[in-house]
């Protein structure tokens, strides 16, 4: 395998460090770039993939991970995303168990460590890709491009486009995939050795490489592309074959407008690698307007992309310099092959541009950049100026990484950062609005939800959320219009049907509300909140049996549904069914033992049943859990009043009135007690 070929390092004016120090420098710089993301929140997709993912919890059998998608849904379900990443979910589960809950610091720290590890591995990878696979007489692999491999590894480590993968916890899938992808590649390289006796081939290392590739695929689907890259490497470096057919499939594409748009998206991905200044957490929903005519000036971008690609491919295939052919082909291989699963060439994917999918392809960019730098250095008279320029690019990228990482620390910063990059993206406005609504700023949220609907008139989730806020502000007619439109656009949108039912109930159109609730349940069979609201409707109509059945269904589907349990207890209490109310209350507290509202409701029932001691204990426990609830003190005072413990009754009436001077009935009861105490004092004095 030893061969004489040009040394890439010869023309580069760059730092030459021992291997150990080079790896230390890369590790420290990559850590510095993203260190400020360590204490960030769970943001964007983290909520669905981590917080709401039942596969992370100990009560979910470990074996279920192999039958669920990345988001915790069954792969067989029609609603499944079909993204199969069980090993990534397993690492999330370990994070959750070790931290004892959803604490984001541990999740972020692992992501930062993974990126640092990958960046260090890149030195070995680039030394092979740029310097070739060559060995000493003792069979040790030689690094013939230490300066070039260090530069390429630094370019990779500090590239701002990696921020989403590192600072966004969901990016763990891309990081783990990249780690095992690279280990598989290095393992494949170890299968081929050269020593004094000649060439050796290790089936064991090939098997290790295949296993590591399989692990990469179980972390993210993109990992399967390592098979293609290993094949390209084998053909070019091991067998030294000219891959003349590489270009055929890339150029064989129907020239439709759809193809033009996909090609434009490829050019935008390439631009993010070249100039990662405008970064966004989401590039969908109008962020990139479609090309609808060949006269659109953006055709220039895809023409430039294919001009560069075809030029590089021609050089890679036709150059007489075997060294140049190898580097360019491997660079293009790493740039293109890992990108293929996200290219929409073989099957449609759920996005047009996503920064996280460029993590592995950026390796190819770093190879091509470094090779281009070596060619420029060869021609340049003042090589140090060129080296300073590259150093400047690295420093700018470091600062950009640190700044972008800070934007990923919270959803508010992340979502707002996208407004200037993608002002036409309805999803950006939706997420800003949702974040504001979660913080209680409904007026500002309405503005962003309206803009989201304006930008995308069929954005049903924005309509649903806007309708909810308008419902809470008692703007019922507009809320009904929005929710009706949402279910007209998407007839199986269960949440919108339920919210429409709530609005119709508030407008006292009970039959329509009941129909909306049942339509919601039809589209989502296990919908405890909808059963709860259906029960409230039946209670308003004095259909008590139906109300109890609806609430019972809610608690069967969601045993911790406190509101449904409470409403059952209160309805049974109000209708004089004290024994049944007590039984339901005890059942609820067994399931939710620390719910103070259930303690309060059951305490009221026990007081009416003259079980004063037990009632008192529950009231006191509820007050300990929620000491500022005026009604808790007021009802305990009523219990003491009935029980004849007048001093304690007086004390809790006074506390209740202090907390809420307008508490209904409390002032009257307190005045009655005072008159009774005055009468007792007069009798005592007489």
XYZ file of C-alpha atoms in Angstrom:
686
model
C 0.000 0.000 0.000
C 2.967 2.310 0.344
C 3.245 4.674 -2.548
C 4.999 7.887 -3.447
C 2.560 10.769 -3.827
C 2.627 14.531 -3.217
C 2.601 15.537 0.439
C -0.325 17.872 1.154
C 1.485 19.393 4.143
C 4.437 20.523 2.075
C 2.652 23.614 0.739
C 0.603 24.505 3.837
C 1.830 27.146 6.262
C 0.164 25.833 9.394
C 0.874 24.560 12.896
C 2.714 21.271 13.262
C 1.904 19.672 16.609
C 2.580 16.204 18.011
C -0.490 13.963 17.714
C -1.316 14.140 21.427
C -1.175 17.956 21.525
C -3.124 18.286 18.296
C -5.946 16.231 19.788
C -5.851 18.240 23.023
C -6.116 21.512 21.088
C -9.056 20.251 19.012
C -10.826 18.922 22.121
C -10.401 22.191 24.046
C -11.474 24.419 21.167
C -14.522 22.294 20.361
C -15.446 22.362 24.053
C -15.042 26.146 24.219
C -17.350 26.615 21.210
C -20.343 24.937 22.813
C -19.618 25.024 26.569
C -22.156 27.782 27.231
C -24.997 25.474 26.161
C -24.447 23.133 29.130
C -27.143 24.705 31.330
C -29.686 25.392 28.611
C -33.322 24.313 28.791
C -35.161 21.602 26.917
C -36.110 23.405 23.694
C -38.121 22.801 20.522
C -38.232 19.056 19.672
C -36.737 18.141 23.078
C -40.237 18.353 24.559
C -41.641 15.581 22.376
C -38.521 13.414 22.145
C -37.610 13.590 25.839
C -40.125 15.162 28.234
C -43.235 13.589 26.664
C -41.518 10.349 25.646
C -42.694 7.540 27.921
C -39.820 5.327 26.741
C -37.506 7.292 29.051
C -39.391 6.336 32.203
C -38.502 3.322 34.332
C -42.061 1.943 34.219
C -41.797 1.426 30.440
C -40.262 -2.006 29.707
C -36.808 -1.678 28.163
C -37.843 -4.013 25.344
C -40.447 -1.490 24.134
C -37.654 0.730 22.811
C -37.127 -1.750 19.968
C -40.770 -1.475 18.858
C -41.177 2.300 19.178
C -40.002 5.194 17.051
C -37.784 8.058 18.218
C -40.764 9.900 19.724
C -42.114 6.954 21.720
C -44.940 5.929 19.355
C -45.416 2.369 18.156
C -43.787 1.853 14.770
C -46.943 0.089 13.610
C -49.077 3.158 14.379
C -50.335 5.300 11.499
C -49.159 8.376 13.405
C -45.599 7.069 13.834
C -42.797 9.185 12.412
C -41.026 5.882 11.479
C -37.690 7.252 12.697
C -36.046 4.231 14.322
C -33.311 5.255 16.799
C -33.557 2.929 19.814
C -29.956 3.365 20.967
C -30.295 7.148 21.060
C -33.487 6.830 23.115
C -31.629 4.406 25.405
C -28.988 7.076 26.135
C -31.786 9.564 26.937
C -33.281 7.017 29.307
C -29.926 6.521 31.052
C -29.597 10.323 31.372
C -33.077 10.497 32.902
C -32.466 7.669 35.372
C -29.052 8.951 36.486
C -30.365 12.490 36.993
C -33.505 11.282 38.761
C -35.763 13.281 36.457
C -35.854 15.740 33.595
C -32.856 17.912 34.409
C -31.340 19.189 31.129
C -27.755 19.768 32.354
C -26.759 16.092 32.138
C -28.278 15.789 28.665
C -26.378 18.846 27.408
C -23.066 17.775 28.952
C -23.212 14.406 27.148
C -23.845 16.170 23.825
C -20.847 18.468 24.334
C -18.608 15.511 25.266
C -19.769 13.596 22.186
C -18.924 16.487 19.863
C -15.490 16.905 21.468
C -14.830 13.170 21.068
C -15.928 13.203 17.425
C -13.770 16.253 16.703
C -10.725 14.492 18.181
C -11.454 11.368 16.104
C -11.546 13.572 13.023
C -7.758 14.033 13.242
C -7.277 10.306 12.609
C -9.983 10.266 9.937
C -8.576 13.262 8.087
C -5.021 11.917 8.332
C -6.225 8.889 6.307
C -8.420 10.850 3.895
C -5.822 13.547 3.204
C -2.581 11.627 3.697
C -3.566 8.186 2.548
C -3.526 4.812 4.282
C 0.168 4.053 4.633
C 2.195 2.085 7.164
C 5.680 1.940 8.637
C 7.907 -1.130 8.338
C 6.535 -2.239 11.697
C 2.945 -2.065 10.448
C 1.973 1.162 12.251
C -0.238 3.583 10.342
C 1.573 6.766 9.356
C 0.094 10.268 9.522
C 1.548 11.855 6.382
C -0.601 15.001 6.662
C -0.437 16.132 10.321
C -0.858 19.837 9.529
C -3.674 19.299 7.027
C -5.524 16.867 9.281
C -5.272 19.317 12.209
C -6.642 22.175 10.088
C -9.511 20.048 8.757
C -10.351 18.801 12.276
C -10.404 22.382 13.577
C -12.689 23.436 10.720
C -15.033 20.605 11.651
C -14.872 21.279 15.408
C -15.809 24.971 15.141
C -18.342 24.904 12.315
C -21.420 26.897 13.473
C -23.816 24.670 11.513
C -23.153 21.990 14.161
C -24.790 24.081 16.899
C -28.187 22.458 16.448
C -26.719 18.983 16.943
C -24.705 19.954 20.023
C -26.889 22.547 21.786
C -30.181 20.854 20.887
C -30.499 17.653 22.896
C -32.387 15.884 20.107
C -29.178 16.324 18.077
C -27.806 13.438 20.171
C -29.015 11.130 17.384
C -26.724 12.812 14.850
C -23.797 12.882 17.286
C -24.041 9.204 18.203
C -24.540 8.263 14.572
C -21.436 10.279 13.605
C -19.368 8.737 16.418
C -20.070 5.128 15.403
C -19.954 6.070 11.713
C -16.366 7.281 12.148
C -15.413 4.346 14.363
C -16.755 2.011 11.678
C -14.639 3.795 9.062
C -11.511 3.620 11.231
C -12.247 -0.044 11.961
C -12.492 -0.747 8.236
C -9.139 0.968 7.713
C -7.615 -1.279 10.400
C -8.651 -4.320 8.378
C -5.953 -3.467 5.819
C -2.370 -3.429 6.992
C 1.039 -3.583 5.444
C 4.231 -4.872 7.036
C 7.554 -6.456 6.024
C 5.758 -9.617 4.959
C 3.393 -7.665 2.698
C -0.360 -7.003 2.800
C -2.575 -8.397 5.530
C -6.346 -8.498 5.709
C -8.318 -8.894 8.941
C -11.836 -10.312 8.713
C -12.239 -9.533 12.417
C -11.826 -5.787 11.834
C -14.238 -5.911 8.888
C -16.775 -7.568 11.205
C -16.109 -4.910 13.874
C -16.650 -2.224 11.227
C -19.968 -3.757 10.159
C -21.159 -3.988 13.790
C -20.190 -0.359 14.446
C -22.016 0.639 11.257
C -25.118 -1.194 12.490
C -24.877 0.657 15.811
C -24.605 3.959 13.906
C -27.772 3.047 12.002
C -29.611 2.255 15.272
C -28.655 5.720 16.510
C -29.930 7.382 13.328
C -30.932 6.019 9.943
C -28.191 8.032 8.222
C -25.635 5.607 9.703
C -26.339 3.086 6.944
C -24.433 5.302 4.486
C -21.138 4.185 6.069
C -21.462 1.060 3.896
C -21.333 3.224 0.794
C -18.416 5.276 2.052
C -16.424 2.221 3.052
C -17.070 0.831 -0.428
C -15.820 4.058 -2.036
C -12.759 4.056 0.234
C -12.067 0.412 -0.602
C -12.309 1.101 -4.321
C -10.170 4.237 -4.270
C -7.554 3.609 -1.608
C -7.339 -0.155 -1.289
C -7.987 -1.232 -4.874
C -7.169 2.103 -6.588
C -10.098 1.931 -9.015
C -11.262 4.964 -11.056
C -14.980 5.360 -10.329
C -16.111 6.601 -13.745
C -19.774 5.775 -13.114
C -20.060 7.920 -9.984
C -21.493 10.879 -11.858
C -24.287 9.067 -13.717
C -26.987 8.990 -11.067
C -26.217 12.502 -9.937
C -26.964 13.893 -13.401
C -29.840 11.562 -14.301
C -32.724 13.619 -12.932
C -36.051 14.725 -14.406
C -35.937 18.460 -15.137
C -39.275 19.289 -13.532
C -39.950 22.306 -11.298
C -39.990 19.941 -8.299
C -36.484 18.813 -9.224
C -35.430 22.443 -9.581
C -36.664 23.148 -6.050
C -34.832 20.165 -4.570
C -31.669 21.249 -6.352
C -32.118 24.740 -4.919
C -32.394 23.220 -1.447
C -29.123 21.379 -2.049
C -27.479 24.689 -2.928
C -28.786 26.213 0.324
C -27.323 23.313 2.301
C -24.022 23.933 0.552
C -24.260 27.641 1.385
C -24.783 26.833 5.072
C -21.475 24.959 4.985
C -19.683 27.780 3.172
C -21.226 30.682 5.088
C -22.991 29.527 8.287
C -24.159 32.990 9.289
C -27.929 32.680 8.849
C -28.997 29.718 10.962
C -32.542 28.731 11.899
C -34.053 25.978 14.049
C -36.690 25.280 11.373
C -36.617 25.919 7.622
C -40.144 24.758 6.756
C -43.489 26.489 6.122
C -42.638 29.227 3.677
C -39.148 29.908 4.983
C -37.891 29.196 1.469
C -40.437 30.216 -1.198
C -40.783 27.673 -3.993
C -39.246 28.300 -7.388
C -42.270 28.471 -9.705
C -40.600 29.598 -12.899
C -37.321 29.028 -14.712
C -37.011 32.833 -14.846
C -36.567 32.956 -11.033
C -33.114 34.456 -10.313
C -32.485 31.755 -7.696
C -31.871 29.340 -10.564
C -28.388 30.883 -10.500
C -27.743 29.278 -7.095
C -28.462 25.745 -8.241
C -26.551 26.385 -11.479
C -23.555 27.452 -9.386
C -23.910 24.360 -7.205
C -23.929 21.954 -10.144
C -21.167 23.860 -11.910
C -18.931 23.407 -8.849
C -19.984 19.810 -8.249
C -19.536 18.744 -11.858
C -16.185 20.513 -11.967
C -15.033 18.715 -8.818
C -16.376 15.373 -10.036
C -14.608 15.755 -13.387
C -11.373 16.535 -11.581
C -11.939 13.598 -9.229
C -12.498 11.195 -12.124
C -10.301 12.520 -14.885
C -7.257 14.085 -13.236
C -3.974 12.413 -14.036
C -2.835 13.081 -10.469
C -3.910 9.992 -8.474
C -3.391 11.892 -5.192
C -5.793 14.622 -6.343
C -8.324 12.045 -7.573
C -8.296 10.249 -4.238
C -8.732 13.358 -2.056
C -11.444 14.919 -4.230
C -13.388 11.674 -4.573
C -13.248 10.969 -0.839
C -14.179 14.579 -0.086
C -17.166 14.390 -2.438
C -18.049 10.968 -1.047
C -18.216 12.268 2.509
C -20.086 15.367 1.308
C -22.717 13.553 -0.759
C -23.240 9.995 0.513
C -24.239 10.803 4.146
C -26.585 13.470 2.746
C -28.468 11.063 0.462
C -31.070 9.907 3.070
C -32.148 13.557 3.500
C -31.973 14.443 -0.206
C -35.540 13.386 -1.186
C -33.962 11.440 -4.080
C -35.048 7.984 -2.938
C -37.990 8.799 -0.641
C -39.654 11.882 0.744
C -38.505 13.154 4.131
C -40.258 15.558 6.493
C -38.042 18.587 5.810
C -36.319 20.493 3.035
C -33.347 21.852 4.998
C -32.184 20.846 8.474
C -28.837 21.928 9.876
C -28.468 18.717 11.880
C -28.306 16.538 8.752
C -25.191 18.409 7.576
C -23.146 17.171 10.556
C -21.602 14.214 8.693
C -21.489 15.850 5.221
C -19.469 18.691 6.744
C -16.549 16.210 6.879
C -16.468 16.325 3.087
C -16.567 20.118 3.144
C -13.584 20.200 5.529
C -11.606 17.871 3.213
C -12.332 20.026 0.160
C -11.606 23.269 2.044
C -8.274 21.959 3.304
C -7.297 20.679 -0.130
C -8.263 24.015 -1.682
C -6.175 25.803 0.953
C -3.176 23.627 0.072
C -3.557 24.494 -3.638
C -3.785 28.207 -2.871
C -0.787 27.964 -0.558
C 1.177 26.319 -3.335
C 0.528 29.281 -5.631
C 0.720 32.048 -3.016
C 3.944 33.968 -2.482
C 2.962 35.118 1.031
C 1.714 31.929 2.606
C 1.532 33.405 6.110
C -1.120 35.913 5.030
C -3.209 33.043 3.727
C -2.693 31.143 6.986
C -3.765 34.224 8.975
C -6.937 34.457 6.833
C -7.807 30.830 7.581
C -7.065 31.417 11.262
C -9.442 34.387 11.093
C -12.167 32.157 9.645
C -11.652 29.700 12.513
C -11.882 32.473 15.126
C -15.035 33.898 13.550
C -16.579 30.419 13.572
C -15.640 29.938 17.234
C -17.388 33.197 18.154
C -20.363 32.321 15.974
C -20.635 28.905 17.655
C -20.570 30.464 21.124
C -23.196 33.045 20.138
C -25.443 30.497 18.441
C -25.124 28.131 21.423
C -26.382 30.906 23.703
C -29.453 31.250 21.459
C -30.180 27.541 21.964
C -30.197 27.936 25.765
C -33.893 28.825 25.887
C -36.872 28.532 23.567
C -37.551 32.269 23.718
C -34.071 33.148 22.412
C -34.084 30.301 19.888
C -37.468 31.129 18.401
C -36.877 34.889 18.295
C -33.500 34.384 16.604
C -35.328 32.807 13.670
C -37.600 35.800 13.041
C -34.878 37.731 11.223
C -33.657 34.657 9.289
C -37.044 33.249 8.217
C -39.669 36.015 8.586
C -41.960 34.141 6.168
C -41.881 30.923 8.198
C -45.307 30.440 9.793
C -43.885 27.848 12.192
C -41.405 30.385 13.599
C -44.222 32.819 14.415
C -46.280 29.950 15.839
C -43.463 28.892 18.175
C -42.802 32.460 19.340
C -46.533 32.801 20.038
C -46.701 29.488 21.892
C -43.717 30.445 24.040
C -45.359 33.770 24.933
C -48.689 32.056 25.695
C -46.952 29.568 28.001
C -45.538 32.534 29.906
C -48.980 34.122 30.237
C -48.465 36.935 27.710
C -51.625 36.269 25.747
C -51.842 39.662 23.989
C -48.405 39.252 22.408
C -49.091 35.582 21.633
C -52.248 36.517 19.694
C -50.193 38.785 17.429
C -47.783 35.989 16.463
C -50.521 33.366 16.071
C -52.412 35.709 13.735
C -49.256 36.237 11.678
C -48.711 32.459 11.500
C -52.259 31.994 10.164
C -51.780 34.876 7.711
C -48.590 33.315 6.349
C -50.145 29.848 6.203
C -53.965 30.033 6.023
C -54.161 26.243 6.525
C -52.041 26.146 9.686
C -54.557 24.331 11.883
C -52.363 24.169 14.987
C -51.986 27.953 14.990
C -55.768 28.294 14.551
C -56.374 25.899 17.434
C -54.025 27.724 19.821
C -55.345 31.140 18.799
C -58.898 29.888 19.257
C -58.009 28.657 22.753
C -56.669 32.053 23.810
C -59.687 33.865 22.368
C -61.928 31.395 24.228
C -60.193 32.241 27.512
C -60.628 35.966 26.759
C -64.341 35.318 26.150
C -64.073 36.261 22.470
C -66.165 33.223 21.723
C -67.510 33.942 18.243
C -64.089 34.493 16.653
C -62.776 31.471 18.544
C -65.597 29.378 17.090
C -64.848 30.610 13.556
C -61.167 29.667 13.845
C -61.803 26.244 15.373
C -64.537 25.464 12.844
C -62.138 26.334 10.042
C -59.424 24.160 11.604
C -61.647 21.052 11.684
C -62.890 21.816 8.179
C -59.284 21.828 6.918
C -58.293 18.795 8.997
C -61.419 16.784 9.893
C -59.493 14.351 12.149
C -57.980 17.123 14.342
C -59.302 15.826 17.680
C -57.957 18.668 19.861
C -59.658 21.297 17.698
C -62.962 19.377 17.868
C -62.719 19.286 21.674
C -61.930 23.001 21.911
C -64.779 23.764 19.520
C -67.053 21.800 21.851
C -65.878 23.896 24.842
C -66.653 27.120 22.940
C -70.090 25.838 21.848
C -70.816 24.827 25.435
C -69.923 28.359 26.579
C -72.313 29.711 23.903
C -74.970 27.386 25.375
C -75.295 25.423 22.144
C -75.253 22.169 24.015
C -76.276 19.732 21.274
C -73.541 21.015 18.950
C -71.013 20.881 21.795
C -71.925 17.267 22.562
C -71.533 16.351 18.888
C -68.104 18.050 18.741
C -66.921 16.168 21.825
C -67.988 12.827 20.407
C -66.328 13.644 17.064
C -63.091 14.353 18.940
C -63.371 11.007 20.738
C -64.106 9.278 17.436
C -60.767 10.515 16.050
C -58.837 9.961 19.285
C -60.242 7.009 21.166
C -58.138 7.527 24.290
C -58.867 11.170 25.034
C -59.345 11.681 28.802
C -59.532 15.494 28.629
C -62.369 15.274 26.124
C -64.300 12.868 28.370
C -63.734 15.310 31.229
C -65.207 18.220 29.243
C -68.067 16.020 28.035
C -68.800 15.263 31.684
C -68.922 18.988 32.482
C -71.454 19.451 29.662
C -73.658 16.661 31.030
C -73.397 18.126 34.541
C -74.587 21.505 33.212
C -77.558 19.702 31.649
C -78.258 17.845 34.928
C -77.558 14.525 33.175
C -75.773 13.286 36.278
C -75.384 9.627 35.333
C -73.911 10.561 31.940
C -71.574 13.056 33.630
C -70.336 10.448 36.116
C -69.794 7.919 33.318
C -67.823 10.451 31.251
C -65.603 11.364 34.215
C -65.133 7.706 35.062
C -63.937 7.112 31.480
C -61.480 9.997 31.896
C -60.015 8.433 35.053
C -59.804 4.983 33.453
C -57.792 6.439 30.571
C -55.783 8.710 32.838
C -55.856 7.551 36.478
C -54.104 10.749 37.649
C -56.827 12.990 36.146
C -57.429 14.982 39.333
C -60.148 17.241 37.913
C -62.302 14.300 36.793
C -61.985 12.630 40.211
C -62.830 15.897 41.968
C -65.880 16.534 39.846
C -67.188 13.037 40.575
C -66.774 13.561 44.330
C -68.415 16.998 44.243
C -71.353 15.861 42.084
C -72.031 12.862 44.309
C -71.703 15.094 47.378
C -74.107 17.699 45.977
C -76.677 15.047 45.072
C -76.595 13.546 48.563
C -74.747 10.341 47.645
C -72.261 10.722 50.497
C -71.304 7.037 50.768
C -70.541 6.814 47.054
C -68.715 10.166 47.146
C -66.588 8.887 50.033
C -65.757 5.664 48.151
C -64.743 7.601 45.011
C -62.683 10.027 47.116
C -60.774 7.217 48.830
C -60.162 5.512 45.476
C -58.820 8.767 44.025
C -56.463 9.407 46.948
C -55.021 5.921 46.649
C -54.020 6.775 43.080
C -53.026 10.413 43.723
C -52.106 10.495 47.430
C -50.569 13.986 47.437
C -53.349 15.882 45.671
C -54.575 18.494 48.155
C -57.723 19.298 46.142
C -58.853 15.655 46.498
C -58.074 15.766 50.240
C -60.241 18.884 50.514
C -63.181 17.381 48.598
C -63.105 14.124 50.586
C -62.756 16.066 53.853
C -65.980 17.931 53.019
C -67.793 14.628 52.432
C -66.474 13.107 55.683
C -67.514 16.224 57.626
C -71.057 15.932 56.341
C -71.009 12.258 57.335
C -69.995 13.388 60.870
C -66.614 11.655 60.610
C -65.069 14.742 62.163
C -61.708 13.370 63.238
C -60.842 11.925 59.824
C -62.219 15.001 58.100
C -60.066 17.270 60.295
C -56.936 15.262 59.475
C -57.547 15.592 55.735
C -58.295 19.327 55.988
C -55.059 19.913 57.920
C -53.090 17.849 55.406
C -54.596 19.834 52.522
C -53.777 23.118 54.280
C -50.203 21.990 54.856
C -49.863 21.328 51.123
C -51.610 24.580 50.122
C -51.671 26.975 53.109
C -52.966 29.980 51.152
C -56.264 28.469 50.017
C -58.976 30.517 51.771
C -61.650 27.887 51.114
C -59.586 25.219 52.897
C -59.448 27.285 56.085
C -63.078 28.360 55.706
C -64.418 24.801 55.369
C -62.219 23.553 58.220
C -63.714 26.368 60.307
C -67.202 25.135 59.366
C -66.183 21.622 60.488
C -64.974 22.929 63.852
C -68.137 25.024 64.127
C -70.307 21.928 63.682
C -68.061 19.894 65.957
C -68.376 22.459 68.711
C -64.665 23.423 68.714
C -65.475 27.129 68.537
C -62.039 28.617 69.296
C -60.414 26.712 66.423
C -63.392 27.579 64.215
C -62.866 31.288 64.993
C -59.126 31.007 64.230
C -59.648 29.442 60.782
C -62.516 31.769 59.858
C -60.164 34.685 60.520
C -57.347 33.121 58.472
C -59.780 32.489 55.601
C -61.048 36.090 55.640
C -57.504 37.406 55.792
C -56.640 35.411 52.665
C -59.892 36.288 50.893
C -62.094 38.970 52.521
C -64.815 38.274 49.921
C -64.898 34.496 50.456
C -68.570 33.467 49.910
C -70.401 32.497 53.104
C -67.337 32.764 55.319
C -68.127 36.233 56.675
C -71.716 35.245 57.503
C -70.568 32.072 59.267
C -67.914 34.055 61.150
C -70.507 36.593 62.324
C -72.792 33.776 63.480
C -69.913 32.267 65.445
C -69.040 35.619 67.064
C -72.639 36.135 68.207
C -72.684 32.627 69.631
C -69.411 33.244 71.480
C -70.793 36.540 72.858
C -73.915 34.763 74.082
C -71.805 32.102 75.779
C -69.711 34.791 77.456
C -72.851 36.541 78.766
C -74.195 33.282 80.133
C -70.861 32.582 81.752
C -70.798 36.066 83.305
C -74.347 35.689 84.606
